[in-house]
Short mmCIF file of C-alpha atoms in Angstrom, two decimals:
data_model
loop_
_atom_site.label_atom_id
_atom_site.label_comp_id
_atom_site.label_asym_id
_atom_site.label_seq_id
_atom_site.Cartn_x
_atom_site.Cartn_y
_atom_site.Cartn_z
CA UNK F 1 23.15 72.05 16.15
CA UNK F 2 20.42 72.59 13.55
CA UNK F 3 18.13 75.54 14.18
CA UNK F 4 15.26 77.32 12.48
CA UNK F 5 16.37 80.71 11.22
CA UNK F 6 14.25 83.77 10.57
CA UNK F 7 14.94 87.08 8.88
CA UNK F 8 14.75 89.89 9.61
CA UNK F 9 14.97 89.73 13.40
CA UNK F 10 13.51 93.21 13.72
CA UNK F 11 11.43 95.26 11.32
CA UNK F 12 10.03 98.74 11.77
CA UNK F 13 7.80 99.99 9.01
CA UNK F 14 5.07 102.48 8.35
CA UNK F 15 1.42 101.67 8.00
CA UNK F 16 0.53 100.66 4.46
CA UNK F 17 3.93 99.22 3.62
CA UNK F 18 4.49 95.62 2.56
CA UNK F 19 6.33 93.37 4.99
CA UNK F 20 7.92 90.04 4.10
CA UNK F 21 9.25 87.70 6.77
CA UNK F 22 11.36 84.68 5.89
CA UNK F 23 11.98 81.38 7.58
CA UNK F 24 14.42 78.58 6.90
CA UNK F 25 13.20 75.37 8.53
CA UNK F 26 15.54 72.72 9.84
CA UNK F 27 16.83 70.59 6.97
CA UNK F 28 14.70 67.48 6.59
CA UNK F 29 11.68 68.84 8.44
CA UNK F 30 8.47 68.56 6.45
CA UNK F 31 6.10 70.70 8.53
CA UNK F 32 6.31 74.47 8.96
CA UNK F 33 4.19 76.66 11.21
CA UNK F 34 3.72 80.42 11.48
CA UNK F 35 2.67 81.89 14.83
CA UNK F 36 1.99 85.42 15.99
CA UNK F 37 2.71 86.37 19.57
CA UNK F 38 1.31 89.42 21.31
CA UNK F 39 0.94 90.18 24.98
CA UNK F 40 -2.81 89.78 24.75
CA UNK F 41 -3.16 86.75 22.48
CA UNK F 42 -0.31 84.48 23.43
CA UNK F 43 0.85 82.20 20.61
CA UNK F 44 -1.66 82.36 17.79
CA UNK F 45 -1.40 79.85 14.92
CA UNK F 46 -1.60 81.65 11.58
CA UNK F 47 -0.81 78.94 9.06
CA UNK F 48 1.02 75.68 8.57
CA UNK F 49 2.42 73.62 5.76
CA UNK F 50 3.26 69.99 5.27
CA UNK F 51 5.58 69.06 2.44
CA UNK F 52 5.22 72.67 1.25
CA UNK F 53 1.45 72.37 0.83
CA UNK F 54 -0.72 74.67 2.96
CA UNK F 55 -2.86 72.57 5.30
CA UNK F 56 -4.58 75.27 7.27
CA UNK F 57 -4.43 79.04 7.15
CA UNK F 58 -7.74 79.70 8.85
CA UNK F 59 -6.02 81.71 11.58
CA UNK F 60 -4.69 84.24 9.11
CA UNK F 61 -6.48 87.43 7.99
CA UNK F 62 -6.86 86.59 4.31
CA UNK F 63 -7.27 90.11 3.04
CA UNK F 64 -3.76 91.20 3.94
CA UNK F 65 -1.72 88.14 4.94
CA UNK F 66 -0.30 85.45 2.71
CA UNK F 67 2.00 82.52 3.43
CA UNK F 68 3.96 80.46 0.93
CA UNK F 69 6.71 77.88 0.68
CA UNK F 70 8.46 78.42 -2.63
CA UNK F 71 10.78 75.54 -1.81
CA UNK F 72 11.57 73.17 1.04
CA UNK F 73 14.17 75.52 2.51
CA UNK F 74 12.13 78.71 2.56
CA UNK F 75 8.80 79.78 4.02
CA UNK F 76 7.51 83.33 3.70
CA UNK F 77 4.84 85.34 5.47
CA UNK F 78 3.77 88.54 3.78
CA UNK F 79 1.59 91.38 5.04
CA UNK F 80 0.27 93.87 2.51
CA UNK F 81 -0.72 96.49 3.49
CA UNK F 82 0.56 96.43 7.06
CA UNK F 83 -1.36 98.04 9.93
CA UNK F 84 -0.35 99.07 13.47
CA UNK F 85 -2.38 96.16 14.92
CA UNK F 86 -0.04 93.76 13.10
CA UNK F 87 2.75 94.74 15.49
CA UNK F 88 3.85 91.53 17.19
CA UNK F 89 6.55 88.89 17.23
CA UNK F 90 6.14 86.39 14.42
CA UNK F 91 7.57 82.94 15.04
CA UNK F 92 8.22 80.23 12.53
CA UNK F 93 8.53 76.64 13.73
CA UNK F 94 9.35 73.42 11.94
CA UNK F 95 8.92 69.75 12.74
CA UNK F 96 9.09 66.30 11.25
CA UNK F 97 5.64 64.79 10.89
CA UNK F 98 5.07 61.12 10.32
CA UNK F 99 1.75 59.36 9.98
CA UNK F 100 -0.31 60.03 13.11
CA UNK F 101 2.86 60.60 15.14
CA UNK F 102 3.74 63.88 16.76
CA UNK F 103 7.13 65.29 17.05
CA UNK F 104 8.57 68.36 18.65
CA UNK F 105 8.22 71.73 16.97
CA UNK F 106 11.41 73.77 16.89
CA UNK F 107 10.91 77.51 17.00
CA UNK F 108 12.94 80.14 15.23
CA UNK F 109 14.11 83.29 17.04
CA UNK F 110 11.17 85.32 15.79
CA UNK F 111 10.74 88.54 13.83
CA UNK F 112 9.72 91.51 15.94
CA UNK F 113 7.51 93.67 13.73
CA UNK F 114 6.55 97.23 14.59
CA UNK F 115 4.13 99.05 12.33
CA UNK F 116 3.97 102.77 12.98
CA UNK L 1 -11.88 73.67 16.43
CA UNK L 2 -9.59 73.05 19.37
CA UNK L 3 -9.52 75.50 22.25
CA UNK L 4 -6.96 75.40 25.05
CA UNK L 5 -7.44 77.27 28.31
CA UNK L 6 -4.56 77.78 30.71
CA UNK L 7 -4.54 78.89 34.36
CA UNK L 8 -3.28 80.83 36.14
CA UNK L 9 -2.06 83.62 33.88
CA UNK L 10 0.49 84.66 36.52
CA UNK L 11 2.04 82.60 39.29
CA UNK L 12 4.47 83.74 41.95
CA UNK L 13 6.18 81.24 44.24
CA UNK L 14 9.03 81.22 46.73
CA UNK L 15 12.22 79.43 45.71
CA UNK L 16 11.97 75.79 46.72
CA UNK L 17 8.19 75.67 46.56
CA UNK L 18 6.20 73.80 43.93
CA UNK L 19 4.37 75.37 41.00
CA UNK L 20 1.36 73.91 39.23
CA UNK L 21 -0.09 75.10 35.93
CA UNK L 22 -3.35 73.68 34.63
CA UNK L 23 -4.80 73.42 31.15
CA UNK L 24 -8.01 72.16 29.62
CA UNK L 25 -8.71 71.33 26.00
CA UNK L 26 -11.91 70.93 24.04
CA UNK L 27 -11.23 68.49 21.19
CA UNK L 28 -11.17 64.88 22.32
CA UNK L 29 -9.18 64.02 19.17
CA UNK L 30 -6.14 65.81 20.60
CA UNK L 31 -3.54 63.20 21.39
CA UNK L 32 -0.31 65.02 22.13
CA UNK L 33 0.30 67.63 24.81
CA UNK L 34 3.61 69.49 24.83
CA UNK L 35 4.75 72.15 27.28
CA UNK L 36 7.02 74.98 26.20
CA UNK L 37 9.10 77.39 28.25
CA UNK L 38 9.82 80.86 26.93
CA UNK L 39 12.37 83.08 28.61
CA UNK L 40 12.22 86.81 28.09
CA UNK L 41 13.15 87.72 24.53
CA UNK L 42 13.81 84.10 23.58
CA UNK L 43 12.06 81.49 21.52
CA UNK L 44 9.72 78.89 23.09
CA UNK L 45 11.45 75.61 23.81
CA UNK L 46 9.95 72.23 24.57
CA UNK L 47 10.49 71.10 28.16
CA UNK L 48 8.25 68.04 28.40
CA UNK L 49 5.45 66.37 26.50
CA UNK L 50 2.90 63.63 27.03
CA UNK L 51 0.95 61.46 24.64
CA UNK L 52 -2.66 60.47 25.12
CA UNK L 53 -1.86 56.86 25.98
CA UNK L 54 0.10 57.94 29.07
CA UNK L 55 -1.28 59.39 32.31
CA UNK L 56 1.88 60.82 33.80
CA UNK L 57 5.44 61.59 32.81
CA UNK L 58 8.32 62.91 34.87
CA UNK L 59 11.69 64.41 34.03
CA UNK L 60 13.74 65.43 37.06
CA UNK L 61 11.91 68.36 38.68
CA UNK L 62 9.12 68.62 36.15
CA UNK L 63 6.16 66.31 35.67
CA UNK L 64 3.05 66.37 33.57
CA UNK L 65 -0.27 64.61 34.20
CA UNK L 66 -3.09 63.98 31.78
CA UNK L 67 -6.73 63.19 32.46
CA UNK L 68 -8.29 62.35 29.11
CA UNK L 69 -11.77 61.88 30.50
CA UNK L 70 -11.83 65.36 31.98
CA UNK L 71 -9.65 66.82 29.19
CA UNK L 72 -7.27 68.27 31.76
CA UNK L 73 -3.50 68.27 31.83
CA UNK L 74 -1.12 69.89 34.27
CA UNK L 75 2.52 70.83 34.67
CA UNK L 76 4.18 70.39 38.05
CA UNK L 77 7.53 71.95 38.88
CA UNK L 78 9.05 70.95 42.21
CA UNK L 79 11.87 72.65 44.13
CA UNK L 80 11.55 75.75 41.99
CA UNK L 81 14.63 77.83 41.27
CA UNK L 82 14.98 81.44 40.07
CA UNK L 83 15.99 80.18 36.62
CA UNK L 84 12.54 78.56 36.31
CA UNK L 85 11.10 82.08 35.98
CA UNK L 86 9.65 82.30 32.47
CA UNK L 87 6.39 82.04 30.55
CA UNK L 88 5.09 78.49 30.20
CA UNK L 89 2.75 77.45 27.42
CA UNK L 90 0.68 74.32 27.28
CA UNK L 91 -0.56 73.02 23.96
CA UNK L 92 -2.86 70.40 22.53
CA UNK L 93 -2.06 68.77 19.23
CA UNK L 94 -3.97 66.63 16.79
CA UNK L 95 -2.14 64.30 14.45
CA UNK L 96 -3.75 63.50 11.13
CA UNK L 97 -3.76 60.02 9.65
CA UNK L 98 -2.52 61.45 6.40
CA UNK L 99 0.45 62.99 8.20
CA UNK L 100 0.98 66.38 9.72
CA UNK L 101 -0.31 67.80 12.94
CA UNK L 102 -1.95 70.94 14.25
CA UNK L 103 -1.03 72.47 17.59
CA UNK L 104 -3.07 75.00 19.56
CA UNK L 105 -1.40 76.83 22.44
CA UNK L 106 -2.78 78.08 25.71
CA UNK L 107 -2.42 81.77 26.58
CA UNK L 108 0.61 81.19 28.77
CA UNK L 109 1.49 81.41 32.47
CA UNK L 110 4.08 83.87 33.67
CA UNK L 111 5.96 82.18 36.53
CA UNK L 112 8.00 84.24 38.97
CA UNK L 113 10.27 82.40 41.40
CA UNK L 114 11.38 84.65 44.25
CA UNK L 115 14.76 83.99 45.78
#
């Protein structure tokens, strides 16, 4: 049963520290999404990639957030420097996109980030 | 860009009753509408979806309807059970001709089913 994996599952850090979250998409999936979930904002799209190329990161604060896919099996989301308002659950999701055809997104378990 | 509004934010029903959650979207190019269920502390999981060339789809106790003209879509859960208690998210997705898709989620509806 293939699943998206994320590490770490929980992270507590102090304001100003760098945070790196990692995601392993399901093997064969070519689209990866990063979402942030807070009580107030629901599921907020931060960035997404297709075939490792960033398609849209307009939802991401550019000054402190960065997202990359160094290879097809790893996506990273980095916050530097972190701030208390970044505290949230960060979900990664992957899917298989074909021309003009949607497919289901599979979510990872999330990384719960707390910035003190 | 796409904007998805979801109502109500909280819904409480008696076991056995029906629950209806409604969503509207802004971008007429959206052509795929999935619904996700998220239990407390868990990841969102797809429960049903509908494509823009279909007006209604049903899977056992859940059904989804789509009105493209009005840009409305709704989730209907019949004969609700306590295990249906969760947060439900609607979403609108646009597929690109070059491949890939972008999905925008509603704010979520917290459903409580009272036994």
